[in-house]
mmCIF file of C-alpha atoms in Angstrom:
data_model
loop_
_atom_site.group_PDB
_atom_site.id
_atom_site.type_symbol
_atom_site.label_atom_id
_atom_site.label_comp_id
_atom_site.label_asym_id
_atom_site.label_seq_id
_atom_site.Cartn_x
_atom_site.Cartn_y
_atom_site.Cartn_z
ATOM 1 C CA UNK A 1 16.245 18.859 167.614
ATOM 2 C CA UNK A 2 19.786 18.033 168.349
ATOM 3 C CA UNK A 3 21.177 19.771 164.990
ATOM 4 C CA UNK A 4 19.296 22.797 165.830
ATOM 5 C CA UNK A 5 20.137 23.159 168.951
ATOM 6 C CA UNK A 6 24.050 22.658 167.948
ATOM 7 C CA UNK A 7 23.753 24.894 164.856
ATOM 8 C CA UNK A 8 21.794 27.914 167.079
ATOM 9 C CA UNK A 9 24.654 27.451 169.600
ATOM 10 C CA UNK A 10 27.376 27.623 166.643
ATOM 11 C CA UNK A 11 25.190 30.794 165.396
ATOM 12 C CA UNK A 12 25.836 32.097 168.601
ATOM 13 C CA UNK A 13 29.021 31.351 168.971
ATOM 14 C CA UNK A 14 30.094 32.644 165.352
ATOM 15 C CA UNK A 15 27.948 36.094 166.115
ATOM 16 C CA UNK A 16 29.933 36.509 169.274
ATOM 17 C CA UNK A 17 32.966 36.164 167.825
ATOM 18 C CA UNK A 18 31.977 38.743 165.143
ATOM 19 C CA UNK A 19 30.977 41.083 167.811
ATOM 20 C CA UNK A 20 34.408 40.806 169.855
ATOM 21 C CA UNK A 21 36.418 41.310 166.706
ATOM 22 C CA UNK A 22 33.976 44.243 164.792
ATOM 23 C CA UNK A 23 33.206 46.180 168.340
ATOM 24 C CA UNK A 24 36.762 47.334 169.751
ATOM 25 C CA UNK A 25 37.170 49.137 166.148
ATOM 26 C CA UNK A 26 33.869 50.558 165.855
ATOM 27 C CA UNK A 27 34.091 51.615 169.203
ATOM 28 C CA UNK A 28 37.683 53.222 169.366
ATOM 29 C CA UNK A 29 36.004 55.142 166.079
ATOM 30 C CA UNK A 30 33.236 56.492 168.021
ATOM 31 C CA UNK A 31 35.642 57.715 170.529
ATOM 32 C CA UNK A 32 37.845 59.315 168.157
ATOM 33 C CA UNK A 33 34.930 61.101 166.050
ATOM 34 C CA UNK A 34 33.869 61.980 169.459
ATOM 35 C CA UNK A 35 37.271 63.318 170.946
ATOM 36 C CA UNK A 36 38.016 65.588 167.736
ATOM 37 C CA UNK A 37 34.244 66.850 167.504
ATOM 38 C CA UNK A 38 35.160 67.942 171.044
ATOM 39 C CA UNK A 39 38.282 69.080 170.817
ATOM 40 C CA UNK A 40 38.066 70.944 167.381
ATOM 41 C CA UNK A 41 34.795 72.881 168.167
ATOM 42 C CA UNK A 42 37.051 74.158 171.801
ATOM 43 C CA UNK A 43 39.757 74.996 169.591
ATOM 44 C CA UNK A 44 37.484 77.066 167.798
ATOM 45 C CA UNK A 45 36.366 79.178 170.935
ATOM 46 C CA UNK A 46 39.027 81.792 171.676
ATOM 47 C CA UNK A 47 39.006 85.310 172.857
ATOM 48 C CA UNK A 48 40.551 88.208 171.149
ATOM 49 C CA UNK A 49 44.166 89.058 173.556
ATOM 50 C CA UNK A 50 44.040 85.857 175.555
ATOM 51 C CA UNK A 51 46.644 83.303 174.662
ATOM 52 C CA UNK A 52 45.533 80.710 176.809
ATOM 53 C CA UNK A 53 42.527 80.650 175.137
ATOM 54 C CA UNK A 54 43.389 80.061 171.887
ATOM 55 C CA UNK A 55 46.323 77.469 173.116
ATOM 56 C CA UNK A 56 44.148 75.378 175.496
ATOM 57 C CA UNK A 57 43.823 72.608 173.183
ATOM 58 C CA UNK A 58 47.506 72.414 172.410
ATOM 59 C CA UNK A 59 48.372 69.237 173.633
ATOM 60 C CA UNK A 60 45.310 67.627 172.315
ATOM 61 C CA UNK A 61 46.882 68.234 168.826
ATOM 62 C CA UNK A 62 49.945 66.256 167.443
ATOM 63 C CA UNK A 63 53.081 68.578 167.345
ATOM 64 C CA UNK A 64 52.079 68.811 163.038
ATOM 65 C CA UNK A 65 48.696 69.364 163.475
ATOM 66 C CA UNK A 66 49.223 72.196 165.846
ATOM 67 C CA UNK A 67 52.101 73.924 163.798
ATOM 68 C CA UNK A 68 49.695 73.582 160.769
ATOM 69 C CA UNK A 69 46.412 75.050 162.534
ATOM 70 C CA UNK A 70 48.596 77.842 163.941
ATOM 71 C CA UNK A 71 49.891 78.458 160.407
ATOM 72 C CA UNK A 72 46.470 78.970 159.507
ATOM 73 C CA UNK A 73 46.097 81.720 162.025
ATOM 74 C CA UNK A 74 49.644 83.148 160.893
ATOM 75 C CA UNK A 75 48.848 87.266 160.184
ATOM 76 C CA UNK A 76 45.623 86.995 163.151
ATOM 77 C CA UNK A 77 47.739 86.263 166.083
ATOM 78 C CA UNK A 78 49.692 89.552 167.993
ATOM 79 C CA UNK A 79 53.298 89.672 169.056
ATOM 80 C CA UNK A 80 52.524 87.129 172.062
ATOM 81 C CA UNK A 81 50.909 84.746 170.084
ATOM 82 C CA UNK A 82 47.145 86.349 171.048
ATOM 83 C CA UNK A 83 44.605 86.233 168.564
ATOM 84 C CA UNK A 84 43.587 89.671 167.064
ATOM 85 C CA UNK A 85 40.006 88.695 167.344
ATOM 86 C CA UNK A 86 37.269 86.335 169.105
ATOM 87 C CA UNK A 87 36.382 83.634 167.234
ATOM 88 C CA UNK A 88 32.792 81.102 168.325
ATOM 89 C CA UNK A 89 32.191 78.058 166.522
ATOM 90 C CA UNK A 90 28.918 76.097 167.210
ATOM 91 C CA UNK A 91 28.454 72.806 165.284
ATOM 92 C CA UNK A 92 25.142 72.479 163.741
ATOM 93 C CA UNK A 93 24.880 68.485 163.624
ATOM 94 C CA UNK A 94 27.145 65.201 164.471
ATOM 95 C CA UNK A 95 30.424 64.829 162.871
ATOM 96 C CA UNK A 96 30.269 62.991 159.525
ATOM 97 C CA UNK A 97 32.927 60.419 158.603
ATOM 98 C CA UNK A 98 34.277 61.167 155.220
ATOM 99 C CA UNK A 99 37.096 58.511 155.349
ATOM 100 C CA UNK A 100 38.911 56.198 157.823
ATOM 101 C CA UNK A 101 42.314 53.960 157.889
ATOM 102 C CA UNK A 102 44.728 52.872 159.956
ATOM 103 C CA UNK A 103 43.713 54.369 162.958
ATOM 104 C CA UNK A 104 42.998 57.528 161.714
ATOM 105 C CA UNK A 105 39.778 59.034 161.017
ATOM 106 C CA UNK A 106 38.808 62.335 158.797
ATOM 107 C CA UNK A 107 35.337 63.979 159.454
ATOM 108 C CA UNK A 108 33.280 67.125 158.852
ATOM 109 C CA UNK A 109 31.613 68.942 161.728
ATOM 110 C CA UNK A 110 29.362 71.483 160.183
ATOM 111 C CA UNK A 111 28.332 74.721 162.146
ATOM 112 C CA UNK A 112 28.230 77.996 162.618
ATOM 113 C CA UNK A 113 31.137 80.444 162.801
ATOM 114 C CA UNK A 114 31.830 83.639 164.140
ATOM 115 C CA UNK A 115 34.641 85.979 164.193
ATOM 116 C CA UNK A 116 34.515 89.624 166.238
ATOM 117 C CA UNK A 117 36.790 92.129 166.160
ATOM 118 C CA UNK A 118 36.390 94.917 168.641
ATOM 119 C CA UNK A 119 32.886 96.135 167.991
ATOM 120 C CA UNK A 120 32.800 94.608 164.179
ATOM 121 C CA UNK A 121 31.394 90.432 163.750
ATOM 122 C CA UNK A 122 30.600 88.490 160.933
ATOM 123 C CA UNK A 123 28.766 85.184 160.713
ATOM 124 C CA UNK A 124 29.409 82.331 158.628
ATOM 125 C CA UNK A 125 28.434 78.822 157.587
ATOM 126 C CA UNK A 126 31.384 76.457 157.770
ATOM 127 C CA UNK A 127 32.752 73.338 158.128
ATOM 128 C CA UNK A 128 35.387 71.635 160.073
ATOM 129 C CA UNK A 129 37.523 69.261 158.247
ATOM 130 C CA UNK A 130 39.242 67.240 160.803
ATOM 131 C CA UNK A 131 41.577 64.209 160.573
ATOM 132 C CA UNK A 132 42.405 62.591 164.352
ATOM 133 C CA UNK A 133 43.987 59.162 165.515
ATOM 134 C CA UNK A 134 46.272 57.851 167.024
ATOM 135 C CA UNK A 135 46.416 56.390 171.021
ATOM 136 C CA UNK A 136 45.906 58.298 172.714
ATOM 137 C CA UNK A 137 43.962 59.920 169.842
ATOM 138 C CA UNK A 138 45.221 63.617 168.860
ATOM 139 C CA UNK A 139 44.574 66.057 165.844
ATOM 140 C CA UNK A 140 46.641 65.583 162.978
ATOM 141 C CA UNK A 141 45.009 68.084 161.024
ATOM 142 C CA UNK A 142 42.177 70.873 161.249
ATOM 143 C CA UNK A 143 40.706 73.238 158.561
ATOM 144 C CA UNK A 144 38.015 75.949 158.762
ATOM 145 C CA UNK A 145 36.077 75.975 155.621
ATOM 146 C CA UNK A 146 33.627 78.469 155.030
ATOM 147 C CA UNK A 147 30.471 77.729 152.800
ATOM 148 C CA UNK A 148 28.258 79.095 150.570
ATOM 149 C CA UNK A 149 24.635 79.808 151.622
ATOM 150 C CA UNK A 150 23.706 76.844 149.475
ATOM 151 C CA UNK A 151 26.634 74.655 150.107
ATOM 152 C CA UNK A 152 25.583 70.860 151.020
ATOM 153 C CA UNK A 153 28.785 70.482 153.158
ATOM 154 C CA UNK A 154 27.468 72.960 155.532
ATOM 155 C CA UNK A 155 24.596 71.010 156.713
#
Protein backbone atom coordinates (compact mmCIF):
# COMPACT_ATOMS: atom_id res chain seq x y z
CA UNK A 1 0.00 0.00 0.00
CA UNK A 2 2.97 2.07 0.81
CA UNK A 3 4.49 1.83 -2.92
CA UNK A 4 1.25 2.88 -4.26
CA UNK A 5 0.62 5.43 -2.35
CA UNK A 6 4.37 6.86 -3.04
CA UNK A 7 4.20 6.06 -6.78
CA UNK A 8 0.40 7.88 -7.13
CA UNK A 9 2.00 10.82 -5.24
CA UNK A 10 5.18 10.75 -7.69
CA UNK A 11 2.39 10.45 -10.61
CA UNK A 12 1.13 13.45 -9.27
CA UNK A 13 3.91 15.14 -8.75
CA UNK A 14 5.48 14.32 -12.33
CA UNK A 15 1.85 15.39 -14.00
CA UNK A 16 2.11 18.67 -12.19
CA UNK A 17 5.23 19.40 -13.24
CA UNK A 18 4.20 18.62 -16.86
CA UNK A 19 1.33 20.90 -16.50
CA UNK A 20 3.47 23.99 -15.13
CA UNK A 21 6.00 23.57 -17.89
CA UNK A 22 3.35 22.59 -21.10
CA UNK A 23 0.53 25.31 -19.84
CA UNK A 24 2.33 28.88 -19.93
CA UNK A 25 3.13 27.95 -23.79
CA UNK A 26 -0.09 26.60 -24.71
CA UNK A 27 -1.63 29.31 -23.07
CA UNK A 28 0.45 32.40 -24.37
CA UNK A 29 -0.61 30.49 -27.91
CA UNK A 30 -4.18 30.76 -27.23
CA UNK A 31 -3.73 34.34 -26.48
CA UNK A 32 -1.85 35.09 -29.47
CA UNK A 33 -4.27 33.09 -31.98
CA UNK A 34 -6.77 34.98 -30.06
CA UNK A 35 -5.21 38.60 -30.21
CA UNK A 36 -4.51 38.36 -34.14
CA UNK A 37 -8.05 36.69 -34.87
CA UNK A 38 -9.11 39.94 -33.18
CA UNK A 39 -7.06 42.26 -34.39
CA UNK A 40 -6.86 41.10 -38.12
CA UNK A 41 -10.68 40.70 -38.63
CA UNK A 42 -10.79 44.89 -37.10
CA UNK A 43 -8.20 45.62 -39.49
CA UNK A 44 -10.35 44.34 -42.02
CA UNK A 45 -13.39 46.71 -41.15
CA UNK A 46 -12.75 50.14 -42.66
CA UNK A 47 -14.84 52.75 -44.25
CA UNK A 48 -14.34 54.22 -47.61
CA UNK A 49 -12.71 58.25 -46.78
CA UNK A 50 -12.04 57.62 -43.12
CA UNK A 51 -8.42 57.23 -42.20
CA UNK A 52 -8.87 56.45 -38.77
CA UNK A 53 -10.65 53.64 -39.68
CA UNK A 54 -8.50 51.89 -41.66
CA UNK A 55 -5.37 52.94 -39.23
CA UNK A 56 -7.00 51.94 -35.89
CA UNK A 57 -5.12 48.86 -35.60
CA UNK A 58 -1.78 50.46 -36.32
CA UNK A 59 -0.04 49.97 -33.31
CA UNK A 60 -1.27 46.50 -32.88
CA UNK A 61 0.98 45.67 -35.93
CA UNK A 62 4.88 45.57 -35.80
CA UNK A 63 6.34 48.63 -37.74
CA UNK A 64 7.00 45.59 -40.90
CA UNK A 65 3.86 44.16 -40.69
CA UNK A 66 2.09 47.43 -41.00
CA UNK A 67 4.33 48.85 -43.90
CA UNK A 68 3.66 45.44 -45.63
CA UNK A 69 -0.31 45.36 -45.12
CA UNK A 70 -0.38 49.00 -46.23
CA UNK A 71 1.66 47.99 -49.29
CA UNK A 72 -1.01 45.72 -50.01
CA UNK A 73 -3.51 48.50 -50.09
CA UNK A 74 -0.92 50.69 -52.18
CA UNK A 75 -3.24 52.05 -55.48
CA UNK A 76 -6.79 51.77 -52.91
CA UNK A 77 -5.81 54.37 -50.48
CA UNK A 78 -6.48 58.45 -51.55
CA UNK A 79 -4.02 61.27 -51.17
CA UNK A 80 -4.54 61.23 -47.20
CA UNK A 81 -4.00 57.80 -46.82
CA UNK A 82 -8.13 57.03 -46.94
CA UNK A 83 -9.21 53.99 -48.42
CA UNK A 84 -11.11 54.37 -51.80
CA UNK A 85 -13.63 51.89 -50.63
CA UNK A 86 -15.36 50.05 -47.50
CA UNK A 87 -14.12 46.94 -46.89
CA UNK A 88 -16.22 44.09 -44.06
CA UNK A 89 -14.61 41.00 -43.19
CA UNK A 90 -16.57 38.42 -41.06
CA UNK A 91 -14.70 35.20 -40.12
CA UNK A 92 -16.65 32.15 -40.72
CA UNK A 93 -14.94 29.75 -38.01
CA UNK A 94 -11.88 29.80 -35.31
CA UNK A 95 -8.49 30.57 -36.47
CA UNK A 96 -6.53 27.48 -37.57
CA UNK A 97 -2.85 27.10 -36.67
CA UNK A 98 -0.88 26.28 -39.72
CA UNK A 99 2.59 26.57 -38.01
CA UNK A 100 4.23 27.85 -34.79
CA UNK A 101 8.00 28.67 -33.47
CA UNK A 102 9.70 30.74 -31.43
CA UNK A 103 7.09 32.75 -30.24
CA UNK A 104 5.48 33.31 -33.26
CA UNK A 105 2.44 31.81 -34.54
CA UNK A 106 0.91 31.72 -38.34
CA UNK A 107 -2.89 30.96 -38.73
CA UNK A 108 -5.81 31.11 -41.17
CA UNK A 109 -9.05 32.83 -40.24
CA UNK A 110 -11.49 31.97 -42.92
CA UNK A 111 -14.55 34.30 -43.68
CA UNK A 112 -16.35 36.31 -45.61
CA UNK A 113 -15.23 39.46 -47.42
CA UNK A 114 -16.66 42.41 -48.73
CA UNK A 115 -15.52 45.37 -50.55
CA UNK A 116 -18.08 48.51 -51.61
CA UNK A 117 -17.40 51.17 -53.59
CA UNK A 118 -19.93 53.93 -53.72
CA UNK A 119 -23.09 52.14 -54.74
CA UNK A 120 -21.05 48.99 -56.40
CA UNK A 121 -20.06 45.63 -53.69
CA UNK A 122 -18.76 42.42 -54.29
CA UNK A 123 -18.60 39.41 -52.00
CA UNK A 124 -15.99 36.98 -51.57
CA UNK A 125 -14.74 33.88 -49.80
CA UNK A 126 -11.32 34.43 -48.27
CA UNK A 127 -8.89 33.75 -45.96
CA UNK A 128 -6.68 35.54 -43.60
CA UNK A 129 -3.18 34.41 -43.44
CA UNK A 130 -1.78 35.85 -40.35
CA UNK A 131 1.61 35.43 -38.60
CA UNK A 132 1.66 37.29 -34.84
CA UNK A 133 4.12 37.05 -31.76
CA UNK A 134 6.03 38.58 -29.96
CA UNK A 135 5.38 40.25 -26.10
CA UNK A 136 3.45 42.00 -26.17
CA UNK A 137 2.17 40.03 -29.19
CA UNK A 138 1.80 42.20 -32.56
CA UNK A 139 1.23 41.35 -36.36
CA UNK A 140 4.16 40.60 -38.25
CA UNK A 141 2.39 39.83 -41.25
CA UNK A 142 -1.29 39.82 -42.79
CA UNK A 143 -2.60 38.64 -46.24
CA UNK A 144 -6.11 38.65 -47.75
CA UNK A 145 -6.54 35.65 -49.86
CA UNK A 146 -9.47 35.21 -51.81
CA UNK A 147 -10.85 31.62 -52.63
CA UNK A 148 -12.46 29.73 -54.99
CA UNK A 149 -16.09 28.62 -54.43
CA UNK A 150 -14.66 25.17 -53.84
CA UNK A 151 -11.51 26.08 -52.11
CA UNK A 152 -10.90 23.94 -48.73
CA UNK A 153 -8.93 26.89 -47.20
CA UNK A 154 -12.02 28.89 -47.12
CA UNK A 155 -13.84 26.84 -44.68
Amino acid sequence: MRLHMMLFAGLLAGISLFAQTQGPANNNQAAVVAFARKVAVEALNFHQGNVASFTRTRAEFTPEGWQDYAEHMKGFLDANGAPTFSSSFVASSSATVVDKNDGSVHLRIPGTLKQTQNQSSTTYRAVLDVEAGGKPAKIRHMETMTCPSKSAACR
